[in-house]
Amino acid sequence: MKVSVDQTVCREYANCIVEAPDVFDLDEENGKVIALITEPDPSQYDEVRAAAASCPVKAITLHE
Ligand code: SF4
């Protein structure tokens, strides 16, 4: 799995960070989402999928 994020649509709701705090964070510069890990471990797949599903603006794309 590969994770990509689109800062141009992120609205800083932080739902993704609640779901997967080891994978997502907010950029200190602009407050938008960043992916701390772009190729998560299989043990993280469930939380990454939950994070992507939780984003109201679909800023997180998973390549599986
Ligand atoms: S849930 Fe979506 S809008 Fe909110 S911080 Fe994460 S990527 Fe951005």
Short mmCIF file of C-alpha atoms and ligand atoms in Angstrom, two decimals:
data_model
loop_
_atom_site.label_atom_id
_atom_site.label_comp_id
_atom_site.label_asym_id
_atom_site.label_seq_id
_atom_site.Cartn_x
_atom_site.Cartn_y
_atom_site.Cartn_z
CA MET A 1 0.00 0.00 0.00
CA LYS A 2 1.12 3.54 -0.75
CA VAL A 3 -0.40 6.63 0.81
CA SER A 4 -0.67 10.06 -0.80
CA VAL A 5 -2.27 13.22 0.53
CA ASP A 6 -3.52 16.31 -1.23
CA GLN A 7 -2.86 19.43 0.82
CA THR A 8 -4.84 21.54 -1.64
CA VAL A 9 -8.11 19.94 -0.51
CA CYS A 10 -7.26 19.23 3.16
CA ARG A 11 -9.38 21.35 5.52
CA GLU A 12 -7.52 20.47 8.73
CA TYR A 13 -10.34 18.48 10.33
CA ALA A 14 -7.71 16.10 11.77
CA ASN A 15 -10.02 13.09 11.63
CA CYS A 16 -7.22 11.18 9.91
CA ILE A 17 -4.82 11.89 12.76
CA VAL A 18 -7.28 10.58 15.32
CA GLU A 19 -7.58 7.36 13.32
CA ALA A 20 -3.90 6.88 12.45
CA PRO A 21 -1.64 9.14 14.54
CA ASP A 22 1.50 7.26 13.53
CA VAL A 23 0.84 7.83 9.85
CA PHE A 24 -0.66 11.32 9.57
CA ASP A 25 0.10 14.67 11.13
CA LEU A 26 -0.50 18.32 10.38
CA ASP A 27 2.26 20.35 8.75
CA GLU A 28 3.56 22.92 11.24
CA GLU A 29 4.03 25.39 8.40
CA ASN A 30 0.56 25.47 6.87
CA GLY A 31 -1.63 23.28 9.09
CA LYS A 32 -2.37 20.82 6.29
CA VAL A 33 -2.10 17.07 6.42
CA ILE A 34 1.21 15.31 5.85
CA ALA A 35 1.89 11.60 5.59
CA LEU A 36 4.63 10.64 8.04
CA ILE A 37 4.75 7.22 6.41
CA THR A 38 3.97 6.72 2.71
CA GLU A 39 4.39 2.94 2.70
CA PRO A 40 2.75 1.72 5.93
CA ASP A 41 3.36 -1.65 7.46
CA PRO A 42 0.59 -4.18 6.81
CA SER A 43 -0.24 -4.02 10.51
CA GLN A 44 -1.25 -0.37 9.94
CA TYR A 45 -3.50 -0.97 6.94
CA ASP A 46 -6.74 -1.02 8.92
CA GLU A 47 -6.05 2.30 10.63
CA VAL A 48 -4.88 3.88 7.38
CA ARG A 49 -8.07 2.76 5.62
CA ALA A 50 -10.11 4.13 8.53
CA ALA A 51 -8.24 7.44 8.27
CA ALA A 52 -8.88 7.74 4.55
CA ALA A 53 -12.55 6.91 5.05
CA SER A 54 -12.83 9.49 7.84
CA CYS A 55 -11.65 12.41 5.73
CA PRO A 56 -14.69 14.50 4.74
CA VAL A 57 -12.94 15.98 1.70
CA LYS A 58 -11.19 12.81 0.52
CA ALA A 59 -7.72 14.29 0.74
CA ILE A 60 -6.15 10.87 1.36
CA THR A 61 -5.64 8.44 -1.51
CA LEU A 62 -4.57 4.83 -1.00
CA HIS A 63 -2.86 2.89 -3.76
CA GLU A 64 -3.40 -0.79 -3.02
S1 SF4 B 1 -9.18 14.30 7.76
FE1 SF4 B 1 -8.84 15.09 5.68
S2 SF4 B 1 -9.20 17.26 5.85
FE2 SF4 B 1 -8.86 16.48 7.90
S3 SF4 B 1 -6.66 16.75 8.32
FE3 SF4 B 1 -6.99 14.70 7.52
S4 SF4 B 1 -6.65 14.89 5.32
FE4 SF4 B 1 -7.01 16.94 6.11
#
